[in-house]
Amino acid sequence: MRAIRAIRAGGLARCAYLLSVCALTACTVGPNFRSPRTDAPDTWQELSRAKAEVTPSVSAASDGHAASKSAIVVDSDPDPQWWHAFHDATLDALIARARAGNLDLQQAVLRIVEARMQMQSAAAQGLPNLRASASYKREQLGLKGFLQSNGVYGQVDQLGAPNSPIDAIAPGAGPGLKTRADDVLGELTSPVNLWQAGFDASWELDLFGRVRRSVEAASANVDAARESRNDALLSLEAEVAQTYLQLRGAQASREIAAHLVDDARDTLALTQSQAKVGLASTLDVKQATAALAQAQANVTPFDGQITQAANGLALLVGAQPGALDAQLMQRAPLPALPARIAVGLPSALARRRPDIRQAEAELHAATADVGVAVAQFYPDITLTGQIGTRASNASDLARWSHLFYSFGPAISLPIFEGGQLVANLHLANARQAQAALAYRKAVLVALRDVDNALAVYRTDLSHRDALSTAVDTQRSAFDLARERYAKGFVSFVDVLDAQRQLSQVQAQFVQAQTQVETDLVALYKALGGGWQDAA
């Protein structure tokens, strides 16, 4: 017993010494990741072209909308909750509901969970592995054939024969020895029971960082999945806002079309009264009737647009079609533009855009994978151990005399892999280079998106302001044409032409107003706001 304890104590001491040496000499091979530099301009190119500020004139359209003034500034960062700038409680509620109920966003969250479980699986490779085992076997060793082929049975038979060599030594002992020999041979050649219980343990020391690089890559993949969720959230908020603004724009267009129906009905009544006193012809009456029918026909397409937008918002919040009708079908005006639009500096864009952050995380993962490929060229050292008891009867498993154990290090060194390891390293380097290019492209795309959004917003804003003036002018022209027609100074064709032009310019103004506001949403999306406060 003392000898066994001494052997075990000596083995544990040697294992402890080996572990300390391995811990001191462990290293992590492969390149270390550093965040890439972002070569961003000092200011936005579009603001340089437009002299850094957009200040349209303020004018009021006849439908009650005002062409508000907006100033673009770079001295402060964009508001992460940019939709509050529209001061619309319904829009705020829709975005909050979409955050909680959107199905695509929930799938993105589950992908984060999946990536985290993969990281935990990779980290488990660097921890000791302990397994308990128990087994029972009934074995037939097949010794009878070996004994027969070596003449053992023949020699045993000679023990009981007369005048056998054993009689010369011990007369009469031959039969008894033969009987005992037959019993021993019977036990050796009969099936046996083998009971075994114990523990197996192994631990890869990871001297060259293969496991650590795997964990690093998995952690970077978690970051990439998280940024993918953030990007999905940013896109969702922008889509909800744009769809909501399109809904309100369609309602405004329908209201204008309904007003034009009233104007056309008034014109028809005026024409009929003029015809009764001989101041208008039957042709004028028919043209006025046709104009009324045309104005009524222009109303119905907006009903379809309103329904489609409401159903689109219901899908975005994770609800069935029609679930938001009570909240949205009551007409509300388009929100006013904010007076001040902060866009920040281009140098901060890489930290705000989730797609750039995702590309950086994917580059980090690809860099760590290069370290994994490099570590495969180095030897793997694993500590293994086994302890348990083994017996032919289950009741003997608890006896110390049936103890067995083994422990010690094992080393595996690749010598010839047919070029597989080299190919894996080249593949990892190629993927890292692709990820680096993808990151650079993501930065350039983000800069382009913001510059384009600024340009579109500025030009559409100027277009809307021009249409606002045109609406006021054309409204005055239509009122003047009806007044002059009532006095008999102009023909009815002049009235119809003024009415048609007013209808067109009012519809164009509402479309331009809606487009400007959706342009602003696109600008906020390009700036990368809306995910920072997400849980």
XYZ file of C-alpha atoms in Angstrom:
535
model
C 0.000 0.000 0.000
C 2.796 2.439 0.850
C 4.499 1.647 -2.449
C 1.330 2.409 -4.389
C 0.876 5.714 -2.539
C 4.486 6.635 -3.233
C 4.060 5.926 -6.922
C 0.866 7.995 -7.034
C 2.475 10.888 -5.145
C 5.497 10.846 -7.441
C 3.278 10.790 -10.545
C 1.194 13.724 -9.315
C 4.351 15.722 -8.610
C 5.652 15.099 -12.102
C 2.276 16.105 -13.601
C 2.254 19.330 -11.578
C 5.771 20.125 -12.750
C 4.819 19.449 -16.367
C 1.747 21.686 -16.111
C 3.790 24.558 -14.675
C 6.342 24.280 -17.462
C 3.597 24.214 -20.106
C 1.872 27.251 -18.604
C 5.106 29.243 -18.688
C 5.939 28.300 -22.253
C 2.424 28.592 -23.764
C 2.020 31.078 -26.607
C -0.578 32.063 -29.183
C 0.563 31.815 -32.777
C -0.907 33.728 -35.690
C -1.566 37.439 -36.254
C -3.124 39.604 -33.538
C -6.135 41.625 -34.647
C -6.003 45.408 -34.697
C -8.968 47.574 -35.604
C -8.469 48.855 -39.166
C -8.033 52.542 -39.797
C -10.864 54.382 -41.468
C -9.772 56.963 -44.033
C -12.736 59.325 -43.817
C -12.860 62.863 -45.253
C -12.917 65.875 -42.973
C -16.440 66.828 -44.022
C -19.234 65.606 -46.241
C -18.698 66.319 -49.902
C -22.327 67.244 -50.479
C -22.205 69.874 -47.742
C -19.110 71.323 -49.351
C -21.025 71.617 -52.577
C -24.024 73.181 -50.865
C -21.890 75.393 -48.585
C -22.609 73.221 -45.532
C -26.186 74.408 -45.003
C -29.585 73.999 -46.588
C -31.924 76.925 -45.813
C -34.993 76.870 -48.058
C -37.456 79.685 -47.974
C -40.579 79.345 -45.871
C -43.884 79.426 -47.697
C -47.321 78.046 -47.011
C -49.240 75.910 -49.464
C -52.965 76.262 -49.883
C -53.611 72.830 -48.396
C -52.240 73.936 -45.027
C -48.724 72.496 -45.308
C -45.743 74.720 -44.721
C -42.425 74.340 -46.483
C -40.451 74.363 -43.252
C -36.880 75.461 -42.838
C -34.187 72.874 -42.045
C -30.528 73.471 -41.297
C -27.937 70.680 -41.606
C -25.138 70.970 -39.047
C -22.034 68.889 -38.382
C -21.071 70.207 -34.953
C -23.073 67.506 -33.141
C -23.846 63.834 -33.668
C -27.231 62.644 -34.903
C -29.841 61.793 -32.312
C -29.953 57.992 -31.907
C -33.732 58.234 -31.529
C -34.061 60.320 -34.668
C -37.765 59.596 -35.203
C -38.622 61.815 -32.227
C -37.612 64.780 -34.392
C -40.923 64.397 -36.292
C -42.892 64.948 -33.032
C -45.470 62.326 -33.987
C -46.766 60.164 -31.131
C -48.228 57.594 -33.534
C -44.869 57.117 -35.253
C -43.146 56.728 -31.880
C -45.653 54.065 -30.833
C -45.309 52.165 -34.112
C -41.522 52.006 -33.861
C -41.700 50.849 -30.249
C -44.183 48.138 -31.217
C -42.077 47.060 -34.199
C -39.030 46.720 -31.971
C -40.933 44.332 -29.744
C -42.902 42.346 -32.309
C -41.063 42.256 -35.630
C -40.370 38.660 -36.645
C -37.220 39.354 -38.671
C -35.719 41.147 -35.682
C -36.541 38.208 -33.430
C -34.765 35.879 -35.847
C -31.709 38.149 -35.700
C -31.768 37.922 -31.889
C -31.859 34.126 -32.080
C -28.835 34.193 -34.370
C -26.986 35.990 -31.564
C -27.962 33.175 -29.197
C -26.719 30.639 -31.736
C -23.374 32.417 -32.055
C -22.992 32.550 -28.269
C -23.596 28.812 -27.960
C -20.941 28.206 -30.621
C -18.523 30.359 -28.630
C -19.221 28.333 -25.486
C -18.660 25.135 -27.444
C -15.307 26.433 -28.680
C -14.289 27.512 -25.158
C -15.119 24.055 -23.813
C -12.343 22.567 -25.948
C -9.768 24.209 -23.677
C -11.190 22.779 -20.444
C -10.458 19.377 -18.879
C -12.741 16.614 -20.061
C -13.913 14.143 -17.387
C -16.092 11.129 -18.149
C -17.469 8.367 -15.951
C -17.826 4.911 -17.454
C -19.125 1.500 -16.435
C -19.265 -1.679 -18.460
C -20.053 -5.375 -18.307
C -18.717 -7.980 -20.743
C -19.037 -11.720 -21.012
C -16.008 -12.895 -22.985
C -14.880 -16.145 -24.530
C -11.109 -15.849 -24.907
C -10.738 -18.831 -27.267
C -7.787 -20.382 -25.358
C -8.910 -23.968 -25.903
C -7.825 -23.955 -29.518
C -4.390 -22.516 -28.654
C -3.910 -25.171 -25.931
C -4.938 -27.980 -28.234
C -2.623 -26.809 -31.019
C 0.296 -26.773 -28.562
C -0.461 -30.293 -27.227
C -1.383 -29.208 -23.716
C -4.369 -31.551 -23.521
C -2.235 -34.499 -24.640
C 0.305 -33.795 -21.907
C -2.475 -33.600 -19.320
C -3.839 -36.972 -20.470
C -0.407 -38.526 -19.959
C -0.531 -37.552 -16.259
C -3.192 -40.159 -15.613
C -1.735 -42.874 -17.844
C 0.096 -45.912 -16.261
C 3.871 -45.640 -16.083
C 3.730 -41.875 -16.616
C 6.827 -39.869 -15.694
C 5.058 -38.487 -12.613
C 4.758 -42.030 -11.140
C 8.524 -42.302 -10.986
C 8.540 -39.259 -8.702
C 5.271 -39.694 -6.814
C 3.643 -43.039 -7.379
C -0.172 -42.811 -7.595
C -0.252 -38.991 -7.886
C -0.921 -38.925 -11.639
C -4.730 -39.279 -11.640
C -5.146 -36.561 -9.003
C -2.900 -34.145 -10.893
C -4.797 -34.851 -14.112
C -8.098 -34.049 -12.408
C -6.803 -30.721 -11.081
C -5.266 -29.920 -14.486
C -8.588 -30.629 -16.193
C -10.324 -28.270 -13.744
C -7.815 -25.478 -14.427
C -8.140 -25.917 -18.176
C -11.902 -25.859 -17.882
C -11.801 -22.519 -16.044
C -9.372 -21.027 -18.561
C -11.412 -22.047 -21.602
C -14.889 -21.219 -20.276
C -16.530 -17.782 -20.805
C -15.752 -15.141 -18.159
C -17.590 -12.083 -16.781
C -15.740 -8.758 -16.730
C -17.104 -5.842 -14.694
C -15.429 -2.429 -14.900
C -16.156 1.058 -13.484
C -13.988 4.164 -13.488
C -13.231 7.679 -14.724
C -11.428 8.933 -17.845
C -9.942 12.424 -18.037
C -8.161 14.383 -20.775
C -6.946 17.939 -21.150
C -5.453 19.547 -24.230
C -2.842 22.024 -23.013
C -3.264 24.348 -26.019
C 0.362 25.429 -25.897
C 0.197 27.216 -29.236
C -3.213 28.817 -28.922
C -5.346 26.796 -31.312
C -8.242 26.694 -28.858
C -7.730 30.304 -27.783
C -7.807 31.467 -31.388
C -10.966 29.400 -31.956
C -12.600 31.089 -28.977
C -11.456 34.480 -30.267
C -12.996 33.782 -33.681
C -16.231 32.568 -32.092
C -16.392 35.684 -29.895
C -15.927 37.874 -32.965
C -18.740 35.974 -34.661
C -20.951 36.822 -31.683
C -20.098 40.493 -32.213
C -20.898 40.131 -35.920
C -24.276 38.558 -35.125
C -25.011 41.346 -32.656
C -24.191 44.020 -35.234
C -26.309 42.178 -37.781
C -29.191 42.475 -35.316
C -28.428 46.181 -34.906
C -28.424 46.643 -38.673
C -31.762 44.826 -38.907
C -33.133 47.100 -36.177
C -31.906 50.202 -37.991
C -33.501 49.051 -41.255
C -36.737 48.184 -39.450
C -37.049 51.618 -37.843
C -36.403 53.327 -41.162
C -38.918 51.107 -42.984
C -41.591 51.755 -40.361
C -41.026 55.512 -40.589
C -41.031 55.577 -44.389
C -44.153 53.420 -44.640
C -45.913 55.596 -42.068
C -44.990 58.777 -43.951
C -46.209 57.234 -47.202
C -49.500 56.417 -45.480
C -49.922 59.992 -44.302
C -48.903 61.242 -47.757
C -51.528 59.064 -49.414
C -54.145 60.380 -46.971
C -53.125 63.961 -47.771
C -53.317 63.243 -51.502
C -56.755 61.714 -51.059
C -57.940 64.777 -49.166
C -56.717 67.038 -51.968
C -58.436 64.817 -54.521
C -61.641 65.024 -52.450
C -61.377 68.820 -52.397
C -60.999 68.792 -56.161
C -64.209 66.764 -56.353
C -65.948 69.495 -54.388
C -64.470 72.133 -56.716
C -65.596 70.155 -59.754
C -69.093 69.793 -58.262
C -69.262 73.547 -57.637
C -68.092 74.187 -61.188
C -70.792 71.871 -62.545
C -73.462 73.644 -60.520
C -72.222 76.996 -61.798
C -72.232 75.750 -65.389
C -75.754 74.375 -65.093
C -77.020 77.674 -63.708
C -75.272 79.528 -66.504
C -76.843 77.212 -69.068
C -80.354 77.907 -67.716
C -79.989 81.606 -68.499
C -78.283 80.987 -71.813
C -74.782 81.971 -70.713
C -73.362 78.435 -71.110
C -73.801 75.780 -73.728
C -74.796 72.148 -73.380
C -71.218 71.258 -74.290
C -70.012 73.215 -71.269
C -72.359 71.247 -69.027
C -71.174 67.927 -70.435
C -67.512 68.949 -70.006
C -68.177 69.961 -66.400
C -69.926 66.634 -65.775
C -66.985 64.749 -67.260
C -64.542 66.784 -65.143
C -66.495 65.844 -62.003
C -66.422 62.145 -62.935
C -62.682 62.352 -63.585
C -62.091 64.036 -60.220
C -64.117 61.327 -58.473
C -62.116 58.626 -60.269
C -58.865 60.170 -59.008
C -59.889 59.575 -55.378
C -60.167 55.780 -55.369
C -56.480 54.875 -56.101
C -55.427 56.564 -52.867
C -57.715 54.263 -50.891
C -55.704 51.296 -52.150
C -52.421 53.004 -51.269
C -53.658 53.746 -47.740
C -54.747 50.143 -47.200
C -51.454 48.750 -48.512
C -49.418 51.054 -46.268
C -51.497 50.136 -43.201
C -51.111 46.428 -43.937
C -47.367 46.930 -44.464
C -47.076 48.555 -41.048
C -49.058 45.691 -39.512
C -46.572 43.199 -40.934
C -43.624 45.213 -39.636
C -44.987 45.176 -36.092
C -45.799 41.455 -36.297
C -49.587 41.800 -36.552
C -52.277 40.634 -38.972
C -53.620 42.841 -41.803
C -56.126 45.341 -40.487
C -54.813 45.238 -36.915
C -53.730 48.911 -37.098
C -56.733 50.291 -38.998
C -58.323 51.826 -35.922
C -55.058 53.640 -35.183
C -54.114 54.700 -38.697
C -57.222 55.171 -40.819
C -58.165 58.425 -39.181
C -56.494 61.057 -41.308
C -53.556 62.967 -39.786
C -51.244 65.480 -41.451
C -47.716 64.756 -42.533
C -45.270 65.533 -39.702
C -43.297 68.743 -39.967
C -39.601 68.618 -40.775
C -37.225 69.294 -37.884
C -35.651 72.731 -37.827
C -32.170 71.337 -37.200
C -30.639 68.151 -38.632
C -27.384 67.041 -37.012
C -25.248 64.753 -39.168
C -21.924 64.711 -37.292
C -18.534 64.195 -38.883
C -17.578 61.442 -41.347
C -14.903 60.172 -38.955
C -17.601 59.009 -36.514
C -19.563 57.080 -39.134
C -17.634 53.829 -38.679
C -18.679 53.680 -35.029
C -22.320 54.460 -35.788
C -23.019 52.216 -38.767
C -23.800 48.617 -37.691
C -22.835 47.206 -41.097
C -19.313 48.649 -40.733
C -19.067 47.277 -37.204
C -20.249 43.904 -38.478
C -17.617 43.940 -41.223
C -14.955 44.732 -38.610
C -16.102 41.820 -36.432
C -16.020 39.481 -39.426
C -12.477 40.664 -40.193
C -11.556 39.933 -36.571
C -12.967 36.400 -36.874
C -11.100 35.795 -40.130
C -7.844 36.991 -38.534
C -8.320 34.613 -35.612
C -8.988 31.765 -38.060
C -5.537 32.389 -39.523
C -4.109 31.738 -36.047
C -6.075 28.495 -35.860
C -4.616 27.393 -39.204
C -1.069 28.273 -38.073
C -1.485 26.387 -34.785
C -2.306 23.200 -36.703
C 1.355 23.028 -37.786
C 2.466 22.703 -34.155
C 2.238 19.639 -31.907
C -0.762 18.959 -29.712
C -0.010 17.873 -26.142
C -2.805 16.220 -24.197
C -2.786 14.994 -20.602
C -4.794 11.800 -20.202
C -5.681 9.759 -17.168
C -7.784 6.757 -16.255
C -8.705 5.232 -12.891
C -11.188 2.553 -11.919
C -11.704 -1.018 -10.784
C -12.043 -4.174 -12.811
C -13.312 -7.590 -11.591
C -15.054 -10.753 -12.737
C -17.753 -10.265 -10.114
C -19.669 -7.026 -9.580
C -19.308 -7.345 -5.820
C -15.514 -7.132 -6.136
C -15.525 -3.669 -7.771
C -15.340 -1.954 -4.387
C -12.156 -3.771 -3.390
C -8.893 -1.824 -3.452
C -7.027 -4.820 -4.868
C -8.974 -4.485 -8.135
C -7.824 -0.875 -8.692
C -6.196 0.097 -11.958
C -5.034 3.527 -13.192
C -2.904 5.167 -15.845
C -1.927 8.754 -16.609
C 0.568 10.675 -18.641
C 1.011 13.107 -21.524
C 0.391 12.326 -25.198
C 1.874 14.322 -28.063
C 0.696 14.486 -31.661
C 2.921 16.100 -34.269
C 1.840 16.451 -37.918
C 4.513 15.112 -40.263
C 2.825 14.528 -43.600
C -0.721 15.744 -44.342
C -0.590 15.763 -48.128
C -0.601 19.577 -48.255
C -3.867 19.891 -46.319
C -2.459 22.123 -43.579
C -0.794 24.436 -46.087
C -4.011 24.637 -48.077
C -5.957 25.452 -44.901
C -3.532 28.274 -44.092
C -3.773 29.716 -47.597
C -7.567 29.472 -47.385
C -7.606 31.321 -44.054
C -5.324 34.040 -45.448
C -7.557 34.426 -48.493
C -10.657 34.771 -46.318
C -8.913 37.338 -44.161
C -7.990 39.352 -47.262
C -11.597 39.154 -48.458
C -12.855 40.326 -45.072
C -10.425 43.265 -45.155
C -11.706 44.275 -48.589
C -15.297 43.861 -47.411
C -14.575 46.222 -44.517
C -13.101 48.851 -46.829
C -16.095 48.518 -49.132
C -18.507 48.857 -46.203
C -16.852 52.148 -45.239
C -16.993 53.474 -48.793
C -20.615 52.400 -49.190
C -21.525 54.171 -45.949
C -19.836 57.398 -47.060
C -21.598 57.152 -50.412
C -24.976 56.531 -48.763
C -24.708 59.626 -46.581
C -23.470 61.829 -49.416
C -26.230 60.613 -51.723
C -28.864 61.027 -49.019
C -27.741 64.605 -48.402
C -27.829 65.388 -52.112
C -31.274 63.850 -52.638
C -32.652 65.599 -49.576
C -31.338 68.982 -50.679
C -32.599 68.718 -54.262
C -36.009 67.308 -53.296
C -36.373 70.046 -50.696
C -35.793 72.705 -53.359
C -38.257 70.931 -55.642
C -40.909 70.889 -52.923
C -40.459 74.596 -52.180
C -40.906 75.458 -55.841
C -44.095 73.404 -55.963
C -45.358 75.120 -52.821
C -45.171 78.457 -54.611
C -46.756 76.918 -57.680
C -49.738 75.646 -55.635
C -50.493 79.126 -54.306
C -50.170 80.669 -57.763
C -52.329 78.048 -59.467
C -55.006 78.263 -56.753
C -55.294 82.004 -57.385
C -55.439 81.372 -61.141
C -58.278 78.841 -60.732
C -60.313 81.152 -58.483
C -59.814 84.008 -60.950
C -60.854 81.820 -63.911
C -64.087 80.764 -62.189
C -64.880 84.330 -61.253
C -64.282 85.594 -64.793
C -66.292 82.688 -66.228
C -69.217 83.573 -63.949
C -69.099 87.110 -65.347
C -68.812 85.833 -68.907
C -65.323 87.135 -69.586
C -63.675 83.758 -70.381
C -64.816 80.441 -71.788
C -65.411 77.297 -69.799
C -62.312 75.754 -71.363
C -60.213 78.242 -69.432
C -61.846 77.131 -66.179
C -61.255 73.443 -66.926
C -57.656 74.105 -67.826
C -57.026 76.050 -64.599
C -58.721 73.296 -62.587
C -56.611 70.607 -64.260
C -53.382 72.494 -63.608
C -54.319 73.071 -59.965
C -55.078 69.370 -59.527
C -51.744 68.382 -60.978
C -49.617 70.817 -58.995
C -51.365 70.007 -55.687
C -50.789 66.288 -56.204
C -47.172 66.968 -57.097
C -46.698 69.069 -53.978
C -47.989 66.372 -51.641
C -45.815 63.783 -53.372
C -42.816 66.102 -53.056
C -43.555 66.733 -49.363
C -43.780 62.983 -48.713
C -40.601 62.379 -50.674
C -38.665 64.985 -48.689
C -39.658 63.385 -45.402
C -38.798 59.883 -46.592
C -35.492 61.327 -47.837
C -34.819 62.547 -44.316
C -35.510 59.063 -42.957
C -33.060 57.658 -45.505
C -30.478 60.203 -44.327
C -30.924 59.173 -40.698
C -30.609 55.528 -41.713
C -27.421 56.250 -43.670
C -26.004 58.001 -40.601
C -26.529 54.799 -38.589
C -28.817 55.887 -35.774
C -31.536 53.994 -33.963
C -29.861 50.905 -32.519
C -27.685 52.378 -29.766
C -30.290 52.186 -27.017
C -31.531 48.691 -27.926
C -31.328 46.038 -25.229
